[in-house]
Short mmCIF file of C-alpha atoms in Angstrom, two decimals:
data_model
loop_
_atom_site.label_atom_id
_atom_site.label_comp_id
_atom_site.label_asym_id
_atom_site.label_seq_id
_atom_site.Cartn_x
_atom_site.Cartn_y
_atom_site.Cartn_z
CA MET A 1 101.43 20.94 -34.09
CA TYR A 2 104.58 19.81 -32.42
CA ASN A 3 106.63 17.53 -34.58
CA GLU A 4 109.34 15.50 -32.85
CA ASP A 5 111.32 15.37 -36.11
CA GLN A 6 111.51 19.16 -36.17
CA LYS A 7 112.98 19.37 -32.69
CA ILE A 8 116.14 21.49 -32.77
CA VAL A 9 118.95 20.12 -30.70
CA PHE A 10 120.81 22.51 -28.41
CA HIS A 11 124.49 22.04 -27.67
CA PHE A 12 126.06 23.89 -24.76
CA SER A 13 129.15 25.91 -25.71
CA SER A 14 132.45 24.09 -25.70
CA GLU A 15 133.89 26.62 -23.22
CA LEU A 16 131.54 25.13 -20.60
CA ASP A 17 131.50 21.68 -19.00
CA ILE A 18 129.11 20.21 -21.56
CA ALA A 19 128.83 16.71 -20.12
CA PHE A 20 127.98 18.00 -16.67
CA LEU A 21 125.44 20.54 -17.95
CA GLN A 22 123.70 17.87 -20.02
CA GLU A 23 123.47 15.65 -16.96
CA LEU A 24 122.28 18.54 -14.79
CA TYR A 25 119.53 19.85 -17.05
CA SER A 26 118.73 16.81 -19.24
CA ASP A 27 116.38 18.25 -21.87
CA ASP A 28 114.98 20.96 -19.66
CA LEU A 29 116.44 23.99 -21.41
CA GLN A 30 113.84 26.35 -19.98
CA GLN A 31 115.12 25.41 -16.57
CA ALA A 32 118.71 25.85 -17.77
CA GLU A 33 117.91 29.37 -19.00
CA MET A 34 116.25 30.28 -15.71
CA VAL A 35 119.07 28.89 -13.58
CA PHE A 36 121.76 30.55 -15.72
CA GLU A 37 119.97 33.89 -15.31
CA SER A 38 119.54 33.49 -11.55
CA SER A 39 123.14 32.35 -11.13
CA VAL A 40 124.51 35.31 -13.08
CA GLN A 41 122.36 37.72 -11.12
CA GLN A 42 123.50 36.25 -7.84
CA LEU A 43 127.14 36.18 -8.94
CA ARG A 44 126.89 39.90 -9.69
CA ASN A 45 125.39 40.62 -6.27
CA GLU A 46 127.89 38.46 -4.42
CA GLN A 47 130.78 39.95 -6.40
CA GLN A 48 129.81 43.40 -5.12
CA LEU A 49 129.51 42.07 -1.60
CA ALA A 50 132.93 40.38 -1.89
CA ALA A 51 134.49 43.69 -3.00
CA SER A 52 132.87 45.44 -0.08
CA ARG A 53 134.13 42.81 2.42
CA PHE A 54 137.63 43.02 0.92
CA HIS A 55 137.79 46.81 1.09
CA ASP A 56 136.55 46.70 4.70
CA GLY A 57 139.36 44.25 5.50
CA ASP A 58 136.77 41.69 6.60
CA ILE A 59 138.54 38.55 5.40
CA PRO A 60 136.34 36.00 7.28
CA GLY A 61 133.34 37.79 5.73
CA LEU A 62 135.00 37.65 2.31
CA LYS A 63 135.57 33.91 2.73
CA LYS A 64 131.85 33.40 3.42
CA VAL A 65 130.91 35.27 0.24
CA ILE A 66 133.40 33.28 -1.82
CA HIS A 67 131.98 30.07 -0.36
CA LYS A 68 128.50 31.12 -1.46
CA MET A 69 129.65 32.05 -4.97
CA LYS A 70 131.44 28.75 -5.55
CA PRO A 71 128.50 26.42 -6.32
CA LEU A 72 126.92 29.07 -8.58
CA LEU A 73 129.76 28.42 -11.01
CA GLY A 74 128.79 24.77 -11.12
CA TYR A 75 125.23 25.59 -12.20
CA ILE A 76 126.63 27.45 -15.22
CA GLY A 77 129.06 24.70 -16.18
CA MET A 78 132.30 26.23 -14.90
CA ASN A 79 133.24 23.48 -12.53
CA LYS A 80 136.99 24.03 -12.87
CA LEU A 81 136.62 27.56 -11.52
CA MET A 82 135.05 26.11 -8.40
CA GLU A 83 138.47 24.69 -7.54
CA GLU A 84 140.02 28.15 -7.80
CA PHE A 85 137.35 29.52 -5.50
CA ALA A 86 137.99 26.68 -3.04
CA ALA A 87 141.72 27.52 -3.11
CA PHE A 88 140.95 31.18 -2.44
CA GLU A 89 138.77 30.20 0.53
CA GLN A 90 141.87 28.55 1.98
CA THR A 91 143.88 31.72 1.27
CA CYS A 92 141.28 33.70 3.22
CA ILE A 93 141.59 31.31 6.16
CA ARG A 94 145.36 31.79 6.18
CA SER A 95 145.24 35.59 5.70
CA ALA A 96 145.16 37.90 8.67
CA THR A 97 145.02 41.09 6.58
CA ALA A 98 143.47 42.23 3.31
CA ALA A 99 146.98 42.73 1.90
CA GLU A 100 147.68 38.99 2.23
CA ALA A 101 144.52 38.14 0.30
CA GLU A 102 144.87 40.95 -2.26
CA GLU A 103 146.48 39.06 -5.13
CA GLY A 104 144.01 36.19 -4.82
CA PHE A 105 141.08 38.56 -4.56
CA HIS A 106 141.96 40.36 -7.81
CA HIS A 107 142.35 37.03 -9.57
CA ILE A 108 138.95 35.85 -8.31
CA LYS A 109 137.38 39.15 -9.36
CA ALA A 110 138.80 38.81 -12.88
CA ILE A 111 137.70 35.19 -13.37
CA THR A 112 134.25 35.98 -11.99
CA LEU A 113 133.76 38.78 -14.52
CA GLU A 114 134.95 36.46 -17.30
CA ALA A 115 132.58 33.72 -16.05
CA ILE A 116 129.66 36.17 -16.07
CA LYS A 117 130.46 37.16 -19.67
CA LYS A 118 130.54 33.53 -20.80
CA ALA A 119 127.32 32.76 -18.95
CA GLU A 120 125.61 35.79 -20.51
CA ARG A 121 126.59 34.57 -23.97
CA GLU A 122 125.09 31.20 -23.09
CA ILE A 123 121.88 32.83 -21.82
CA LYS A 124 121.50 34.56 -25.19
CA ARG A 125 121.94 31.25 -27.00
CA LEU A 126 119.49 29.52 -24.65
CA LYS A 127 116.90 32.29 -25.08
CA GLN A 128 117.26 32.10 -28.83
CA HIS A 129 116.81 28.36 -28.76
CA ASN A 130 113.92 28.38 -26.30
CA THR A 131 111.91 30.91 -28.31
CA GLN A 132 112.27 28.98 -31.57
CA MET B 1 105.72 6.52 1.51
CA LYS B 2 106.04 10.24 0.90
CA TYR B 3 108.62 12.08 2.97
CA GLN B 4 107.83 15.44 4.54
CA SER B 5 110.93 17.55 4.25
CA ILE B 6 112.35 21.02 4.71
CA ILE B 7 115.21 22.68 2.87
CA VAL B 8 117.66 24.79 4.86
CA GLU B 9 119.77 26.57 2.27
CA ASP B 10 120.93 30.17 1.89
CA LEU B 11 121.57 29.86 -1.85
CA GLN B 12 118.26 30.51 -3.61
CA VAL B 13 119.33 28.88 -6.88
CA ALA B 14 120.36 25.68 -5.07
CA ALA B 15 117.09 25.58 -3.14
CA GLU B 16 115.01 26.04 -6.30
CA PHE B 17 116.94 23.27 -7.98
CA LEU B 18 116.38 20.96 -5.04
CA LYS B 19 112.66 21.77 -4.88
CA ARG B 20 112.36 20.83 -8.53
CA PHE B 21 114.11 17.50 -7.92
CA CYS B 22 111.83 16.74 -4.95
CA GLU B 23 108.75 17.49 -7.03
CA LYS B 24 110.04 15.39 -9.93
CA SER B 25 110.75 12.41 -7.66
CA GLY B 26 107.15 12.26 -6.45
CA VAL B 27 108.27 10.92 -3.05
CA VAL B 28 109.49 14.05 -1.28
CA ASP B 29 107.23 16.92 -0.24
CA VAL B 30 108.92 20.19 0.65
CA ALA B 31 107.01 21.79 3.51
CA HIS B 32 109.24 24.86 3.73
CA HIS B 33 112.48 26.41 2.57
CA PHE B 34 114.53 28.37 5.09
CA LEU B 35 117.41 30.68 4.25
CA ASN B 36 119.06 30.22 7.65
CA ALA B 37 119.32 27.69 10.46
CA GLU B 38 117.64 29.90 13.08
CA ASP B 39 114.31 30.07 11.21
CA ALA B 40 114.46 26.33 10.59
CA MET B 41 115.07 25.69 14.31
CA GLN B 42 112.00 27.73 15.16
CA PHE B 43 109.91 25.74 12.69
CA LEU B 44 111.23 22.41 13.97
CA LYS B 45 110.25 23.29 17.54
CA ASP B 46 106.62 23.09 16.49
CA ASN B 47 106.71 20.69 13.56
CA VAL B 48 107.92 17.18 12.84
CA VAL B 49 109.49 16.29 9.49
CA ASP B 50 110.97 13.08 8.11
CA LEU B 51 113.87 14.62 6.25
CA ILE B 52 116.02 17.77 6.26
CA PHE B 53 118.09 18.91 3.29
CA LEU B 54 120.68 20.88 5.16
CA ASP B 55 123.41 23.24 4.04
CA VAL B 56 126.29 23.57 6.48
CA GLU B 57 127.73 27.05 6.04
CA MET B 58 125.04 29.69 6.24
CA PRO B 59 124.79 33.17 7.70
CA GLY B 60 124.43 32.78 11.48
CA ALA B 61 124.24 29.27 12.89
CA THR B 62 125.67 26.37 10.90
CA GLY B 63 123.77 23.29 9.83
CA PHE B 64 125.52 21.24 12.52
CA GLU B 65 124.43 23.73 15.19
CA LEU B 66 120.87 23.20 14.05
CA LEU B 67 121.29 19.42 14.44
CA ASP B 68 122.63 19.96 17.97
CA GLN B 69 119.36 21.68 18.91
CA LEU B 70 116.97 19.02 17.66
CA VAL B 71 115.01 17.02 20.23
CA TYR B 72 114.24 14.25 17.74
CA THR B 73 116.17 12.86 14.81
CA PRO B 74 114.79 13.17 11.32
CA GLN B 75 116.95 11.91 8.49
CA VAL B 76 119.40 14.47 7.16
CA ILE B 77 120.93 14.94 3.74
CA LEU B 78 123.74 17.46 3.85
CA THR B 79 123.96 19.71 0.80
CA THR B 80 127.23 21.56 0.70
CA SER B 81 129.85 22.71 -1.76
CA LYS B 82 132.69 21.41 0.45
CA THR B 83 133.88 17.88 0.94
CA GLU B 84 135.66 18.66 4.19
CA TYR B 85 132.59 17.96 6.29
CA ALA B 86 132.62 14.22 5.65
CA TYR B 87 133.93 13.42 9.15
CA ASP B 88 131.30 15.63 10.83
CA ALA B 89 128.64 14.13 8.61
CA PHE B 90 129.66 10.69 9.84
CA GLN B 91 129.61 11.86 13.47
CA TYR B 92 126.09 13.22 13.05
CA ASN B 93 124.98 10.01 11.36
CA VAL B 94 123.56 11.87 8.37
CA THR B 95 121.95 9.73 5.69
CA ASP B 96 123.84 11.19 2.74
CA TYR B 97 126.07 14.01 1.67
CA LEU B 98 125.44 15.85 -1.61
CA LYS B 99 128.06 18.13 -3.07
CA LYS B 100 126.51 21.12 -4.87
CA PRO B 101 125.68 21.25 -7.65
CA PHE B 102 124.44 17.68 -7.92
CA THR B 103 122.50 15.90 -10.63
CA TYR B 104 119.01 14.41 -10.43
CA GLN B 105 120.54 10.93 -10.54
CA ARG B 106 122.68 11.66 -7.51
CA PHE B 107 119.66 13.15 -5.72
CA LEU B 108 117.69 9.95 -6.36
CA GLU B 109 120.48 7.85 -4.91
CA ALA B 110 120.31 9.93 -1.73
CA VAL B 111 116.52 9.50 -1.50
CA GLN B 112 116.96 5.75 -1.93
CA LYS B 113 119.31 5.78 1.07
CA VAL B 114 116.61 7.59 3.05
CA SER B 115 114.14 4.93 2.03
CA LYS B 116 116.48 2.08 3.05
CA LYS B 117 117.18 3.68 6.40
CA THR B 118 113.45 4.14 7.00
CA GLU B 119 112.89 0.46 6.27
CA GLN B 120 115.63 -0.49 8.70
CA ILE B 121 114.10 1.65 11.42
CA ASN B 122 110.56 0.40 10.82
CA GLY B 123 111.65 -3.21 10.54
CA GLY B 124 113.59 -3.13 13.79
CA SER B 125 112.41 -2.63 17.32
CA GLU B 126 112.99 1.11 17.17
CA GLN B 127 109.52 2.08 16.04
CA ASP B 128 107.83 1.30 19.32
CA HIS B 129 106.90 4.91 19.85
CA MET B 130 106.10 8.15 18.06
CA PHE B 131 106.46 11.81 18.84
CA ILE B 132 103.45 14.08 18.55
CA LYS B 133 103.30 17.83 18.85
CA THR B 134 100.66 18.97 21.30
CA ASP B 135 100.29 21.98 23.62
CA GLY B 136 103.54 23.42 22.30
CA LYS B 137 105.57 20.32 23.24
CA LEU B 138 106.77 17.18 21.52
CA ILE B 139 105.44 14.22 23.47
CA ARG B 140 106.64 10.65 23.14
CA LEU B 141 103.77 8.16 22.96
CA HIS B 142 104.56 4.47 23.14
CA ASN B 143 102.58 2.35 20.72
CA ASP B 144 101.31 0.25 23.58
CA ASP B 145 99.77 3.30 25.24
CA ILE B 146 97.74 4.29 22.20
CA LEU B 147 94.28 2.75 21.91
CA PHE B 148 93.25 4.41 18.68
CA ILE B 149 93.57 7.58 16.62
CA GLU B 150 90.53 9.52 15.49
CA SER B 151 90.24 12.12 12.74
CA MET B 152 89.02 15.64 13.54
CA GLY B 153 89.34 17.29 10.13
CA ASP B 154 92.80 18.82 9.97
CA TYR B 155 93.55 17.45 13.42
CA VAL B 156 93.69 13.99 14.95
CA LYS B 157 93.03 12.78 18.47
CA PHE B 158 95.30 10.15 20.04
CA ILE B 159 93.35 8.20 22.63
CA THR B 160 95.27 6.59 25.48
CA PRO B 161 93.73 5.05 28.64
CA ALA B 162 94.82 8.09 30.66
CA LYS B 163 94.52 11.02 28.30
CA LYS B 164 93.53 12.35 24.88
CA TYR B 165 96.07 14.28 22.78
CA ILE B 166 95.04 16.50 19.90
CA THR B 167 97.59 17.33 17.21
CA HIS B 168 97.67 18.87 13.75
CA ASN B 169 97.79 15.91 11.35
CA THR B 170 95.59 13.69 9.20
CA ILE B 171 94.69 10.01 9.24
CA LYS B 172 95.87 9.77 5.64
CA ASN B 173 99.33 11.00 6.58
CA LEU B 174 99.55 8.91 9.75
CA GLU B 175 98.54 5.77 7.92
CA THR B 176 101.97 5.67 6.26
CA LYS B 177 103.88 6.65 9.40
CA VAL B 178 102.59 4.33 12.14
CA ASN B 179 104.06 0.88 12.73
CA PRO B 180 101.95 -1.48 10.59
CA GLN B 181 102.71 -4.34 12.98
CA VAL B 182 100.62 -2.60 15.62
CA PHE B 183 98.26 -0.18 13.91
CA MET B 184 95.80 -0.41 11.07
CA LYS B 185 93.30 1.89 9.45
CA VAL B 186 89.76 0.54 9.90
CA HIS B 187 87.83 3.54 8.62
CA ARG B 188 88.71 6.81 6.89
CA SER B 189 88.48 8.47 10.31
CA TYR B 190 90.12 5.82 12.50
CA ILE B 191 93.42 4.02 12.97
CA VAL B 192 93.36 1.46 15.76
CA ASN B 193 95.95 -0.40 17.79
CA PHE B 194 94.67 -3.86 16.97
CA THR B 195 96.30 -5.42 20.03
CA LYS B 196 93.77 -3.39 22.03
CA ILE B 197 90.60 -4.58 20.32
CA ASN B 198 88.22 -6.11 22.88
CA ASP B 199 85.53 -7.34 20.51
CA ILE B 200 84.10 -7.00 17.03
CA GLN B 201 80.40 -7.02 16.17
CA GLU B 202 79.46 -6.77 12.52
CA ASN B 203 80.86 -3.47 11.33
CA VAL B 204 82.03 -2.04 14.63
CA LEU B 205 84.83 -2.86 17.01
CA PHE B 206 85.26 -1.98 20.66
CA ILE B 207 88.34 -0.76 22.47
CA ASN B 208 88.06 0.12 26.15
CA GLY B 209 84.35 0.78 25.77
CA ASN B 210 84.79 2.97 22.68
CA MET B 211 82.78 1.96 19.63
CA ILE B 212 84.70 2.35 16.37
CA PRO B 213 83.16 1.80 12.92
CA ILE B 214 84.81 -0.52 10.41
CA SER B 215 84.27 0.51 6.81
CA LYS B 216 83.37 -2.01 4.11
CA THR B 217 86.73 -1.32 2.44
CA HIS B 218 88.69 -2.25 5.55
CA LYS B 219 86.57 -5.11 6.91
CA SER B 220 88.47 -7.92 5.19
CA GLY B 221 91.81 -6.41 6.25
CA VAL B 222 90.65 -6.34 9.87
CA MET B 223 89.47 -9.94 9.74
CA GLN B 224 92.80 -11.06 8.30
CA LYS B 225 94.73 -9.30 11.04
CA ILE B 226 92.93 -10.74 14.02
CA ASN B 227 93.62 -14.23 15.19
CA ILE B 228 90.34 -16.15 14.74
CA LEU B 229 90.48 -19.67 16.21
#
């Protein structure tokens, strides 16, 4: 039988925006796990698409992909990275060639991969908690 | 009142989140989710909704381009990850502007704005008509032209002195949408324009020679509405 006293409290990792995540998911950690998984999956897909747009020199297309990736970071508690994505969107608007966006693109690629790693660690923690 | 809505959003995660909030609120029904504006436009040509949750930047047409195409004006809540659209949002008279990702609390505040705006519209002189979808067109019917509305299962029939219009809807749904200063439900199958009632005999009323039953449940409501001297 479920005993409220035995309820194990979950704390989001300190490397994430804890206050925002708590507000976003309340106590619904099953939902958090599902959304983290979907967000990571979509970030992976969009990251590939972004690379493809960049290599094709399609900077307006790259901007669209970056715009789509941006809110995904919010759902996994990396709100500060959203600002970097927003800044890179502006770089894309100003850039006529892939060369002009190159430095920014490599930075975005690196922080996306790092974000995915952090989110995957959190998914493991959430899964562990949710199956207890 | 429960709002019929659609979500136009190319980000699946955001749409799922929003659906969950709508369900949790108990006041917003999501009829459909569209991944692009074009599919939503097609749907809105044949269907009427109260509320659109609308992303701005999507593949193909933008959310604002969708609004430009609409022949009627449902309430709109913009859902975007940019704040730069505030001016456009104001120009389009949208009800609220949610920056993704947003919390349940913020979502509820937006729905409350929808509710307030609905009250303003219904309380003013604006709700003197309604649009119904019939024969592939949206037709404006003035309240004063409608004698009564009759249920036909999943359809309803709007009776006017000149014509009958059949549309896909239910009396239960219409009950919350029609102007209560003009219309009232008198039976599970009938809503009447009570300014058009010619006479009442026991449990039936007559409008333009049409006999309409009054159910026991609604009898006292009818008697309160009419002006008995």
